PDB file of C-alpha atoms in Angstrom:
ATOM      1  CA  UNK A   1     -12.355  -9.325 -17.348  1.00  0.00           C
ATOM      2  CA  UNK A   2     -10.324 -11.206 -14.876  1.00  0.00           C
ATOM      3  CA  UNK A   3     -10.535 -11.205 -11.341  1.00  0.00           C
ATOM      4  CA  UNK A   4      -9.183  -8.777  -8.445  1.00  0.00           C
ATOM      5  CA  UNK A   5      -6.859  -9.642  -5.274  1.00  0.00           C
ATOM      6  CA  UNK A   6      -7.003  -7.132  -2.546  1.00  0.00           C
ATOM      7  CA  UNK A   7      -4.334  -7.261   0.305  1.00  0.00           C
ATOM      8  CA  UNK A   8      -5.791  -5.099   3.276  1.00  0.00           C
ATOM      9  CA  UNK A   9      -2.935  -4.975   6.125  1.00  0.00           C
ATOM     10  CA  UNK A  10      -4.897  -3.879   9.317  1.00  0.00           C
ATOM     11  CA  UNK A  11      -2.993  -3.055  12.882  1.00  0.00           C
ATOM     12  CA  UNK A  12      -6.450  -2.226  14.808  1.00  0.00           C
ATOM     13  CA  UNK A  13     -10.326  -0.455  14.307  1.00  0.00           C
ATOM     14  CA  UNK A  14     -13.108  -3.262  13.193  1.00  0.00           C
ATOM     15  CA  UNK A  15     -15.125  -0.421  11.827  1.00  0.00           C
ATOM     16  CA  UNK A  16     -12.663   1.131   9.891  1.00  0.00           C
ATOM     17  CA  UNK A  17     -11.609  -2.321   8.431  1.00  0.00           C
ATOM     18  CA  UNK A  18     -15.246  -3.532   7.736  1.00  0.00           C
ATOM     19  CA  UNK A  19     -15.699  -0.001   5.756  1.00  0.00           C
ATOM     20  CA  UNK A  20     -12.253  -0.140   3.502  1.00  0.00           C
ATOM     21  CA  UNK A  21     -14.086  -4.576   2.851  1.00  0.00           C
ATOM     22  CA  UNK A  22     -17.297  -3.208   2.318  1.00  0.00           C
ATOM     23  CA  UNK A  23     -15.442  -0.486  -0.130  1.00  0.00           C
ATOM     24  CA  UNK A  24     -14.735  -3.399  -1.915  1.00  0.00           C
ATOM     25  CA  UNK A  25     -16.995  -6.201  -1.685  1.00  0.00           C
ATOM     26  CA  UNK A  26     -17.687  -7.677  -5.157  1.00  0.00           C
ATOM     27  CA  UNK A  27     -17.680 -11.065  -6.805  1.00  0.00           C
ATOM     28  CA  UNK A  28     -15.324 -10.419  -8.841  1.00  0.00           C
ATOM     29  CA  UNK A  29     -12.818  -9.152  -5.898  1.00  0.00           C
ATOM     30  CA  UNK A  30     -10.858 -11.846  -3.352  1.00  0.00           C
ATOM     31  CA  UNK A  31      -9.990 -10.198  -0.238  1.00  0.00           C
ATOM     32  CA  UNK A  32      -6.707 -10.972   1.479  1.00  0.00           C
ATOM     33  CA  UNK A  33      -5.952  -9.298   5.258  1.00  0.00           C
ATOM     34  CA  UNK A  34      -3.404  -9.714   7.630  1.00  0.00           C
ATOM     35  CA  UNK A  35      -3.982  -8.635  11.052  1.00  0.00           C
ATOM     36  CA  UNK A  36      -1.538  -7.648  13.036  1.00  0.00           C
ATOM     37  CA  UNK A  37      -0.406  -9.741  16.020  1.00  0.00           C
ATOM     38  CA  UNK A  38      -0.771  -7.020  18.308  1.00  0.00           C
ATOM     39  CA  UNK A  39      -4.234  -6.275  17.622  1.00  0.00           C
ATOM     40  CA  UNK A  40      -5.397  -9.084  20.850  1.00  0.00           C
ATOM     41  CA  UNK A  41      -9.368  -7.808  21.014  1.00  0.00           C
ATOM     42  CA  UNK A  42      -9.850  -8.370  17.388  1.00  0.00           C
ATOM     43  CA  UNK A  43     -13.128 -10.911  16.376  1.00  0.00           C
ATOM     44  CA  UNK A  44     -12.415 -12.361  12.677  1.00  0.00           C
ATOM     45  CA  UNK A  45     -15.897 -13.584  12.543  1.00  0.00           C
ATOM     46  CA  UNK A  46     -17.355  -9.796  12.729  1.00  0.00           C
ATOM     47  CA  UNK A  47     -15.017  -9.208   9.599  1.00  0.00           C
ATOM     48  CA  UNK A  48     -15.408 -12.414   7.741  1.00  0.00           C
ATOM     49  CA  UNK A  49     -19.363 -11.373   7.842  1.00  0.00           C
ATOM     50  CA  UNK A  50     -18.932  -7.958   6.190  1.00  0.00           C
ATOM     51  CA  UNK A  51     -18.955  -8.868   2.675  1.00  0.00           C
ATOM     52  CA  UNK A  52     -21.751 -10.301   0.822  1.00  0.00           C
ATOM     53  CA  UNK A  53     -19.741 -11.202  -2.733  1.00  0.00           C
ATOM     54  CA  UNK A  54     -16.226 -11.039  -1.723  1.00  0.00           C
ATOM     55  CA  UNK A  55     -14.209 -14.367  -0.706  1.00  0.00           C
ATOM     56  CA  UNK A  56     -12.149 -13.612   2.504  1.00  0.00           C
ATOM     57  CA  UNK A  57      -8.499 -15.091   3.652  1.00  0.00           C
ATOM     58  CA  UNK A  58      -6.394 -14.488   6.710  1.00  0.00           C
ATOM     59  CA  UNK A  59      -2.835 -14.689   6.100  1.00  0.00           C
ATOM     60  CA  UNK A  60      -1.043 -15.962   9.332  1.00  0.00           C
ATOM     61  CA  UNK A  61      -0.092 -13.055  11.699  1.00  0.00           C
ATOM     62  CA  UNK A  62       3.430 -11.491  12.522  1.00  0.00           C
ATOM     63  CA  UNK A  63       3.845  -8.532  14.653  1.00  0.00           C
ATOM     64  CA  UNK A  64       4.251  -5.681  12.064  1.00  0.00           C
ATOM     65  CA  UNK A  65       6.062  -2.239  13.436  1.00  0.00           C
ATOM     66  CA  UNK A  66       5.944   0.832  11.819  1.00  0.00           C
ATOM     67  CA  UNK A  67       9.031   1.503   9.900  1.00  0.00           C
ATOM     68  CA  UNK A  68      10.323  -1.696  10.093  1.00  0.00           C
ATOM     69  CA  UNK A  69      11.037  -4.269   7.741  1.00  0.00           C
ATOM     70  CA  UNK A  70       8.171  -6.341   9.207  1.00  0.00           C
ATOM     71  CA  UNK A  71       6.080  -4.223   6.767  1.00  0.00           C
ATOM     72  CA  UNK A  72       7.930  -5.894   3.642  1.00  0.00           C
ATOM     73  CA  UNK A  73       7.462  -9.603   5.430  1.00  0.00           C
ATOM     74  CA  UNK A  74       3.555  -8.461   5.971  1.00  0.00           C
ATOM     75  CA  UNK A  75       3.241  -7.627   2.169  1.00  0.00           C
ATOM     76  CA  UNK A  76       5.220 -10.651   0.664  1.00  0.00           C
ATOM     77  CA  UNK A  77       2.833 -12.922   3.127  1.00  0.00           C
ATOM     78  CA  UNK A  78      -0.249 -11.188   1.321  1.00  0.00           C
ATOM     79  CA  UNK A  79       1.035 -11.390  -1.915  1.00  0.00           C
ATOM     80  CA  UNK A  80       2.448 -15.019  -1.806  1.00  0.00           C
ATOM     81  CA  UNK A  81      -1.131 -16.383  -0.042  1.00  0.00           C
ATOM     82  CA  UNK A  82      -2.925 -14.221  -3.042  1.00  0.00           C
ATOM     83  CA  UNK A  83      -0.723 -15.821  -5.537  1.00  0.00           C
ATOM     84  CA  UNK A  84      -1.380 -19.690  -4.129  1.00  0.00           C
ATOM     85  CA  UNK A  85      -5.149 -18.952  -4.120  1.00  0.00           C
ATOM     86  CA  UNK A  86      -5.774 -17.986  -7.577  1.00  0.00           C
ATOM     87  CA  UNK A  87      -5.028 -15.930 -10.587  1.00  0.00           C
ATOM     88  CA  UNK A  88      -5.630 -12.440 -10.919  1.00  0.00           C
ATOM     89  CA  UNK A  89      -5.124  -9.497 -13.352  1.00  0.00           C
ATOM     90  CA  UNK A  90      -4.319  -7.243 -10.233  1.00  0.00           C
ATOM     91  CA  UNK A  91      -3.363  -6.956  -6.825  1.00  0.00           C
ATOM     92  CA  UNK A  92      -4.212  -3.635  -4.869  1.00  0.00           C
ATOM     93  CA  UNK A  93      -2.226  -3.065  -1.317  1.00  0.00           C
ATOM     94  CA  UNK A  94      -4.408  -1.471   1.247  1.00  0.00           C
ATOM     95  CA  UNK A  95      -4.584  -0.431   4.826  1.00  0.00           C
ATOM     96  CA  UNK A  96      -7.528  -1.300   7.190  1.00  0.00           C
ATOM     97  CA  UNK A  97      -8.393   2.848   6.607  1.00  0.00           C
ATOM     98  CA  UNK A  98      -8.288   2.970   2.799  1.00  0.00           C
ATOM     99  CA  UNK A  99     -11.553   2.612   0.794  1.00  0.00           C
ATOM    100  CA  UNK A 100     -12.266   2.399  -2.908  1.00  0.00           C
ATOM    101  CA  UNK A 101     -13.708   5.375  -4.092  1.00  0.00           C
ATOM    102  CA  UNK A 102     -14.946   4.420  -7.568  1.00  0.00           C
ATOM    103  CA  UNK A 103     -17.448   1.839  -8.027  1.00  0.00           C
ATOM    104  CA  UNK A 104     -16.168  -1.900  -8.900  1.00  0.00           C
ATOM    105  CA  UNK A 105     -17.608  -1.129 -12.424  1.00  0.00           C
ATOM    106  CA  UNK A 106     -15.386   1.334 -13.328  1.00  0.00           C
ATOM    107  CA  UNK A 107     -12.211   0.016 -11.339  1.00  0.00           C
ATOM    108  CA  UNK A 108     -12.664  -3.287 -13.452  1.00  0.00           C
ATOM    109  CA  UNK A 109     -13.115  -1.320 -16.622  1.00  0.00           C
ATOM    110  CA  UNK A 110     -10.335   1.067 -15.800  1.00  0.00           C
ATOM    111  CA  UNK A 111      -7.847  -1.792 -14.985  1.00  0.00           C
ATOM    112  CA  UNK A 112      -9.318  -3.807 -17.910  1.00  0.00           C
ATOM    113  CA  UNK A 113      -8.518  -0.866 -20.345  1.00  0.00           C
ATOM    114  CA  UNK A 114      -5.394  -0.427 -18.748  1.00  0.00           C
ATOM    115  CA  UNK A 115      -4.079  -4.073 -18.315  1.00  0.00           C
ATOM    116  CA  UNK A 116      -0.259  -4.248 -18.336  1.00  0.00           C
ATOM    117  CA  UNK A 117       0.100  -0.833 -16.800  1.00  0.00           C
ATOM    118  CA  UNK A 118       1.821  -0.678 -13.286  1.00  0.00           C
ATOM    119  CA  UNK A 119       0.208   1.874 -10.809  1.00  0.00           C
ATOM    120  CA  UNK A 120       3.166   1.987  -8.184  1.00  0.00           C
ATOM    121  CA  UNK A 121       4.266   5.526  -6.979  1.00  0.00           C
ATOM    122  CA  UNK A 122       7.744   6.728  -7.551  1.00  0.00           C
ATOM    123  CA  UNK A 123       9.344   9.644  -6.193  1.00  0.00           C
ATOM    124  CA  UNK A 124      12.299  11.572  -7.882  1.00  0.00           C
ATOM    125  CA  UNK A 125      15.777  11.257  -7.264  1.00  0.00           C
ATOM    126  CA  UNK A 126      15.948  13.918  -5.244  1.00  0.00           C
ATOM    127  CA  UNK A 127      13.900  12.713  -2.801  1.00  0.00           C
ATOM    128  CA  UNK A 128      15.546   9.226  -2.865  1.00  0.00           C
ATOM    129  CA  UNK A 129      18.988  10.391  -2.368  1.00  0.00           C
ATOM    130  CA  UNK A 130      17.610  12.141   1.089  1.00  0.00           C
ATOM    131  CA  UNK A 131      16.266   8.711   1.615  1.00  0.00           C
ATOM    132  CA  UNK A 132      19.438   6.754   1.135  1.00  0.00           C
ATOM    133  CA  UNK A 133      20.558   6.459   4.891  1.00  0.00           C
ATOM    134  CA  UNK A 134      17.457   4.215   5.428  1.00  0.00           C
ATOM    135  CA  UNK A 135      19.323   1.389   3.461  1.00  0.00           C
ATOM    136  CA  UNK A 136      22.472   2.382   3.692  1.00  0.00           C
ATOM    137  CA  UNK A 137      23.145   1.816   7.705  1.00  0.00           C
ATOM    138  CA  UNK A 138      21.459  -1.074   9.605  1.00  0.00           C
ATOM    139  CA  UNK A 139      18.356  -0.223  12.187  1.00  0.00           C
ATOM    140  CA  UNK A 140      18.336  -3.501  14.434  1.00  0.00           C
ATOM    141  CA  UNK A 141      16.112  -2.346  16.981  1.00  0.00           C
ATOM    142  CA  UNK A 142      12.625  -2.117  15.157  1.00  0.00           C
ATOM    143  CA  UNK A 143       9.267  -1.229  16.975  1.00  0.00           C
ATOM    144  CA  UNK A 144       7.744   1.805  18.479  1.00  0.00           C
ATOM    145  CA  UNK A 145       7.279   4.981  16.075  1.00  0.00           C
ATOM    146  CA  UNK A 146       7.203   6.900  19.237  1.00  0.00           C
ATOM    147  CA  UNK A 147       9.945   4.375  21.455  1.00  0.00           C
ATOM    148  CA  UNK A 148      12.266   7.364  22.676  1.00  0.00           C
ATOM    149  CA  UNK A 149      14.829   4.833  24.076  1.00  0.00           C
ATOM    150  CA  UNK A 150      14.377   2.604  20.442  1.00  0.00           C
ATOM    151  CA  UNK A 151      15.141   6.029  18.604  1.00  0.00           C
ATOM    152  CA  UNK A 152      17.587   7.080  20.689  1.00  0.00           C
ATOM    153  CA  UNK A 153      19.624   3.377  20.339  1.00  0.00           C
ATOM    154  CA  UNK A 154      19.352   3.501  16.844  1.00  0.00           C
ATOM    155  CA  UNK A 155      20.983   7.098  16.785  1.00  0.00           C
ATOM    156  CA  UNK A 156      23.784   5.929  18.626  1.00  0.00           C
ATOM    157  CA  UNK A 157      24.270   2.465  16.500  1.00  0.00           C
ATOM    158  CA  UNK A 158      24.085   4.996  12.970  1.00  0.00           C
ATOM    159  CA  UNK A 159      26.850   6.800  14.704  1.00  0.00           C
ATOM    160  CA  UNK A 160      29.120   4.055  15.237  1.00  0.00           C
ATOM    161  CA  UNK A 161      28.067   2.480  11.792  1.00  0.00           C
ATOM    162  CA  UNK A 162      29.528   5.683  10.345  1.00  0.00           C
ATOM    163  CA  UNK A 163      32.711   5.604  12.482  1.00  0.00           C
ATOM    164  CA  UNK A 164      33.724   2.352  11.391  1.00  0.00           C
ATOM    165  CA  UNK A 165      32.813   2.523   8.153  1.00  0.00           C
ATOM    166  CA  UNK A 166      29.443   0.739   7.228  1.00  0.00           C
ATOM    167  CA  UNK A 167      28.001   1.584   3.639  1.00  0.00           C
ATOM    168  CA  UNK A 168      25.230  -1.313   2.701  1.00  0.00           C
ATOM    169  CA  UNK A 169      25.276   0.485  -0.775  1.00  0.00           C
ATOM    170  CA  UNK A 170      28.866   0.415  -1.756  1.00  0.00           C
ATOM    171  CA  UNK A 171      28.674  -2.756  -3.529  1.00  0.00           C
ATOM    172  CA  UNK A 172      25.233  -2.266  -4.447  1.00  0.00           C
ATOM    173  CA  UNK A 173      24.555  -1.986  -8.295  1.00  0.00           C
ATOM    174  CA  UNK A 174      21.107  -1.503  -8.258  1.00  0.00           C
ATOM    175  CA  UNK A 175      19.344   2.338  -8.828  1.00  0.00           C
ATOM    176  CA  UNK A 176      17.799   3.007  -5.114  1.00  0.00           C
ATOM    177  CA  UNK A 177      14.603   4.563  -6.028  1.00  0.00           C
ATOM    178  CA  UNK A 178      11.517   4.736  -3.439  1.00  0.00           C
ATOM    179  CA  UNK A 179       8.045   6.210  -2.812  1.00  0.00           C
ATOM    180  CA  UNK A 180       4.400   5.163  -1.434  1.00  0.00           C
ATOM    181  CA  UNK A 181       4.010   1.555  -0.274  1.00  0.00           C
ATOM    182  CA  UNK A 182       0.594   1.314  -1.748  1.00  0.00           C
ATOM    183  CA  UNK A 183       0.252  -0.419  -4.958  1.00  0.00           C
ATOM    184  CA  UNK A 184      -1.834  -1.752  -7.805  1.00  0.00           C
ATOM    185  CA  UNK A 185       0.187  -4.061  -9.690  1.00  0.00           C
ATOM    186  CA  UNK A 186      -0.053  -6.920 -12.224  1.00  0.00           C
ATOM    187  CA  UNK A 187      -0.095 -10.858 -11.744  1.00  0.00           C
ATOM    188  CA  UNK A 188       3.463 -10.882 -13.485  1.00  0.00           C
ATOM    189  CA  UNK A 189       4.940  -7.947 -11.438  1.00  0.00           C
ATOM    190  CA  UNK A 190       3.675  -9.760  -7.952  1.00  0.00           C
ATOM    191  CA  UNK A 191       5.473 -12.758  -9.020  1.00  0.00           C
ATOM    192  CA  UNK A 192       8.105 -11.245  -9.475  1.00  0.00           C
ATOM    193  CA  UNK A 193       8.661  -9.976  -6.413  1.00  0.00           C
ATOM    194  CA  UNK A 194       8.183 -13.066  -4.563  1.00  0.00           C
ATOM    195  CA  UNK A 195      10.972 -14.593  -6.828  1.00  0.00           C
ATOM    196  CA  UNK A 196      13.367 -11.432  -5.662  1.00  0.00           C
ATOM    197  CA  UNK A 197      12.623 -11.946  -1.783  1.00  0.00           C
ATOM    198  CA  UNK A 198      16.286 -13.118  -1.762  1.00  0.00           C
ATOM    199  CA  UNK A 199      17.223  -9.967  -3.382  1.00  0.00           C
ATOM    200  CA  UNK A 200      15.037  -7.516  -0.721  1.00  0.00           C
ATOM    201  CA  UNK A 201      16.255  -9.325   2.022  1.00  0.00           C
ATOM    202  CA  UNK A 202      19.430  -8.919   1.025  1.00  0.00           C
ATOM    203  CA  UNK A 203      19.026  -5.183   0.174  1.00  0.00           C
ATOM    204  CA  UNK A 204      16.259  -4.060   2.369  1.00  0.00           C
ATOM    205  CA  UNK A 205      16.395  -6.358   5.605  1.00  0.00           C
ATOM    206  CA  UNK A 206      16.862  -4.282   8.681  1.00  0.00           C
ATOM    207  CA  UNK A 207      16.009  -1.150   7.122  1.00  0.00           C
ATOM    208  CA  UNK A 208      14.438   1.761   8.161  1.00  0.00           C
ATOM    209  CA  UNK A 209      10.626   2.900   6.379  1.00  0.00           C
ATOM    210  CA  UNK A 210      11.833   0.424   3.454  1.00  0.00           C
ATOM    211  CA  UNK A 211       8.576  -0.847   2.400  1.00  0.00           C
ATOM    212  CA  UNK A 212       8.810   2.475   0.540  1.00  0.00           C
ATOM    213  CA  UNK A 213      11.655   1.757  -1.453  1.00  0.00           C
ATOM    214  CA  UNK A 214      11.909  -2.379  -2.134  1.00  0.00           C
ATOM    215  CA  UNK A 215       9.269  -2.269  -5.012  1.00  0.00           C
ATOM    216  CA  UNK A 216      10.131   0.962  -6.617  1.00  0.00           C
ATOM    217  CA  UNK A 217      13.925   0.095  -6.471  1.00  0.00           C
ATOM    218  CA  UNK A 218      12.901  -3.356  -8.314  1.00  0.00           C
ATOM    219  CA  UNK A 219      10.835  -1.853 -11.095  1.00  0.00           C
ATOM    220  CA  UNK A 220      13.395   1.271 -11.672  1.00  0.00           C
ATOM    221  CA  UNK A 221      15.921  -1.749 -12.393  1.00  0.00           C
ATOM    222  CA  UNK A 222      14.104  -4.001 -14.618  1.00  0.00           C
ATOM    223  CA  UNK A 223      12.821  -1.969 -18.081  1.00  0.00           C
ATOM    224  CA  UNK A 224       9.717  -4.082 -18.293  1.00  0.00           C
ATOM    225  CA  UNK A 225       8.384  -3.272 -15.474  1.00  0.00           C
ATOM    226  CA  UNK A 226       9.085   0.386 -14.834  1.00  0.00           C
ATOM    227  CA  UNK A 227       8.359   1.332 -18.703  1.00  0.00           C
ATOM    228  CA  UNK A 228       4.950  -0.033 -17.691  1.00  0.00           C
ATOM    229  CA  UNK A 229       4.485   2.228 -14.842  1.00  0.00           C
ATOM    230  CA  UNK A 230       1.183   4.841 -14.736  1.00  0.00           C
ATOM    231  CA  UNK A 231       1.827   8.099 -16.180  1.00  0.00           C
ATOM    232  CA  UNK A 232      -1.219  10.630 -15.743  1.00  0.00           C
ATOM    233  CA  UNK A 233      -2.195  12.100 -19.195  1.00  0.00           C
ATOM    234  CA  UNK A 234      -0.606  15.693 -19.380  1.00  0.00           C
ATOM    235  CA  UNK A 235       1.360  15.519 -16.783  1.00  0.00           C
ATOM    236  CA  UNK A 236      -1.795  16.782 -14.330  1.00  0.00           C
ATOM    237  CA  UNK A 237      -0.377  14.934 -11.709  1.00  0.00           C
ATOM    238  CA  UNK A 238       3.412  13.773 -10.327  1.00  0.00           C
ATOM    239  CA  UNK A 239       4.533  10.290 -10.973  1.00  0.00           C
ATOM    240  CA  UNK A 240       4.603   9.720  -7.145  1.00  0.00           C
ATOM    241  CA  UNK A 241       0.604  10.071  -7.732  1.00  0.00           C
ATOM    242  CA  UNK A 242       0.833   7.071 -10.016  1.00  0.00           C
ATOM    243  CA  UNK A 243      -0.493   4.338  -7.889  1.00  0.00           C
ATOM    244  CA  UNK A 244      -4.289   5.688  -8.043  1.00  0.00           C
ATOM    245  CA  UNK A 245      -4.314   6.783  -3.851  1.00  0.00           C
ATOM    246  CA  UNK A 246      -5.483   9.921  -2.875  1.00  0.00           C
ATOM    247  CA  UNK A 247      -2.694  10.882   0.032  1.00  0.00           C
ATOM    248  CA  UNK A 248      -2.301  14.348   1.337  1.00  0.00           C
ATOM    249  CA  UNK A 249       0.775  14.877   2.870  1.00  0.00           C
ATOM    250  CA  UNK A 250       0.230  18.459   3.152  1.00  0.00           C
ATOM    251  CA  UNK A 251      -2.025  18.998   5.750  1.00  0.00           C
ATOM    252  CA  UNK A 252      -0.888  15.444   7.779  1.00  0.00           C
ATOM    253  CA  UNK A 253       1.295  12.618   8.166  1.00  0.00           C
ATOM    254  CA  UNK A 254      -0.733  12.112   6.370  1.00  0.00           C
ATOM    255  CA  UNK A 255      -3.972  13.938   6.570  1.00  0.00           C
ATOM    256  CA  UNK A 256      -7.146  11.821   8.033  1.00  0.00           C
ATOM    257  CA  UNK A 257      -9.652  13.218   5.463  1.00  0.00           C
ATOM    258  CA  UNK A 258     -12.993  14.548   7.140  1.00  0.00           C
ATOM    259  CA  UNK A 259     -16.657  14.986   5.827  1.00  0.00           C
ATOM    260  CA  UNK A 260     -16.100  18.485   4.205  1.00  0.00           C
ATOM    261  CA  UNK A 261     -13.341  16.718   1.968  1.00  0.00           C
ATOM    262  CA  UNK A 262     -15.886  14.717   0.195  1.00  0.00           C
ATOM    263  CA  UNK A 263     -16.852  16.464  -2.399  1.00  0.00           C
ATOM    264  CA  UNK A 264     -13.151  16.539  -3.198  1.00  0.00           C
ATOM    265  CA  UNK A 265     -12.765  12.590  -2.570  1.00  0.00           C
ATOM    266  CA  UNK A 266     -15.184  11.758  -4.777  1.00  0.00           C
ATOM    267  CA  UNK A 267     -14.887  13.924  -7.829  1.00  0.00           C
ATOM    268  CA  UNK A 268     -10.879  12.691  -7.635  1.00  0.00           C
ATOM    269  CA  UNK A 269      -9.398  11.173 -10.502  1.00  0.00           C
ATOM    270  CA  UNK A 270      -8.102   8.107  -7.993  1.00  0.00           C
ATOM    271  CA  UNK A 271      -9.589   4.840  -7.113  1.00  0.00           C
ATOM    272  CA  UNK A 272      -8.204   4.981  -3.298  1.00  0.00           C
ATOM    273  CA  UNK A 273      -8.270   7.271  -0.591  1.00  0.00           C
ATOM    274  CA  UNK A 274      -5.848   7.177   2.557  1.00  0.00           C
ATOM    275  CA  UNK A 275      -6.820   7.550   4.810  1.00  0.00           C
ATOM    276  CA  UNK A 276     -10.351   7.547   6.671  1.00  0.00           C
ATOM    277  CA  UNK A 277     -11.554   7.032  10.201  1.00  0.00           C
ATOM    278  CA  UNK A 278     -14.451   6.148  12.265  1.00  0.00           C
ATOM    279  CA  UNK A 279     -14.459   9.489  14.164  1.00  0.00           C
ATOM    280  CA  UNK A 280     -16.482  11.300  11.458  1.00  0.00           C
ATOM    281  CA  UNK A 281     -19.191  10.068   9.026  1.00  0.00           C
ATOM    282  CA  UNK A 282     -17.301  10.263   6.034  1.00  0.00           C
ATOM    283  CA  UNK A 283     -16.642   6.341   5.290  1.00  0.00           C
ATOM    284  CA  UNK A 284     -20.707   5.868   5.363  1.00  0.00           C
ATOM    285  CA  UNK A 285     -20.913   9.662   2.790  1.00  0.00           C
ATOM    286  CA  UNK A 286     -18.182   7.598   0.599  1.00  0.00           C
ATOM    287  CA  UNK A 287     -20.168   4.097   1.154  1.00  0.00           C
ATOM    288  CA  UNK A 288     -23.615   5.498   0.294  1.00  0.00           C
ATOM    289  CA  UNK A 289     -22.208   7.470  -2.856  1.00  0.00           C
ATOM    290  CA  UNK A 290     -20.954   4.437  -4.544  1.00  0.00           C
ATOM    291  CA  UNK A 291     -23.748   2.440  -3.794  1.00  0.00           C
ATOM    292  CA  UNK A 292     -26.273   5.499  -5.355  1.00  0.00           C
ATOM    293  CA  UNK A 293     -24.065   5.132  -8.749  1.00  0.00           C
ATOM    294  CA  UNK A 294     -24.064   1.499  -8.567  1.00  0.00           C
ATOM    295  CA  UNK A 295     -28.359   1.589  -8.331  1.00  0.00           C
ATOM    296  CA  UNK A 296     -27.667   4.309 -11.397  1.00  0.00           C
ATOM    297  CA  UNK A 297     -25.514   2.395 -13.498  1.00  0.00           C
ATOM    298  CA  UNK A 298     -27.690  -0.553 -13.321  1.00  0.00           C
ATOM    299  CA  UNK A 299     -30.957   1.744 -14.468  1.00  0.00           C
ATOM    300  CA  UNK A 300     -29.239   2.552 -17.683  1.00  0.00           C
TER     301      UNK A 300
END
């Protein structure tokens, strides 16, 4: 079995970063983080000390805002300093409050059995088509989720953009598709993308919440890739399920799982779950779980 490249982007929390490394700490696992400019207080020895297997590399930092297309230049950094280090068989996208919820065991026998397969989350066309404006006008202010007067401008520029005609699609020959930013994906996928960039930029570049629509639109366009793509047995679950992360948009934006959930978290058929915090005990429950399988699997 080949090795593992995790890309962790993380905006702020130590503790919940250290858990989501410590999720994953393994020697056959190289760790990959970017942390965000923003984030002043932050002490990369305290991380680089929390695994005991795992190799550990900083990308350099940009400022990364929420909804911007910062998040696409944060996940191309990861993925091209991942790609220059070594070879791997897969490359998992995480946030500083993911964890792994399987033990490394069974995520490299899973991914072993299922090498080839692309776990990337795709949402209908329905969906997408609500989506469209994100690509389709130009957001030049990028920043704040909650900026009023950022919001506010942007309104005002769609506005005019409409008024005078501006449609980033009409020439555009490619199927939009989109869904979760989170991804497993193979070594021949990631290189792929990094030999599109001219392609996103083009497309995606001052976008609005496009990191959730560059890599889906590029595998919906090239058979190879999206025949590849997950596809739970039965149907049990949606293909916007397929990349493995247990998300619940239901009950938040999404919901911040909490110690009564963990039954549920761990008896999931996923390998992720997004997201976790430090204000409840639940990432030390998850922690302590998959090291009490590990001590079981290595009894028998």
């Amino acid at each position: 079995m080949g090795k593992h490249a995790y890309l962790v982007m993380a905006h702020s929390n130590a503790e919940s970063l250290i858990n989501c490394i410590k999720s994953i700490d393994d020697e056959r696992n190289d760790i990959f983080i970017h942390l965000d400019k923003k984030w002043k207080d932050v002490d990369c020895s305290l991380i680089e000390n929390a695994t005991k297997k795992s190799h550990i590399y900083f990308t350099n930092r940009i400022s990364v805002s929420w909804g911007g297309d910062t998040q696409i230049k944060c996940e191309l950094l990861l993925l091209r300093l991942a790609i220059d280090t070594g070879d791997y068989d897969y490359y998992h996208l995480l946030s500083g409050q993911d964890m792994c919820i399987k033990t490394q065991d069974y995520i490299h026998k899973f991914f072993a059995e299922h090498y080839g397969v692309e776990f990337v989350a795709i949402g209908d066309d329905e969906w997408t088509e609500s989506v469209s404006g994100r690509v389709k006008y130009y957001y030049f202010l990028q920043g704040r989720r909650d900026s009023y007067i950022l919001n506010y401008t942007n309104k005002i520029l769609k506005v005019l953009q409409k008024l005078v005609g501006v449609n980033r699609l009409r020439n555009n020959k490619l199927k939009l598709m989109s869904g979760s930013q989170w991804f497993s994906i193979t070594g021949e996928l990631a290189k792929y993308l990094l030999e599109k960039e001219d392609v996103i930029w083009k497309m995606f570049g001052k976008g609005r919440c496009v990191d959730e629509m560059f890599l889906q639109t590029l595998i919906t366009n090239e058979p190879k890739f999206f025949d590849a793509v997950y596809d739970f047995e039965n149907n049990e679950y949606p293909r916007n399920m397929a990349n493995l992360r247990l998300i619940d948009w239901k009950r938040g934006n999404p919901y911040v799982f909490k110690e009564e959930d963990f039954e549920e978290i761990m008896e999931s058929p996923f390998c992720f779950v997004r997201k976790v915090t430090t204000e409840n005990n639940l990432p030390q429950m998850i922690l302590e779980e998959i090291d009490r399988r590990n001590k079981i699997s290595i009894k028998v």
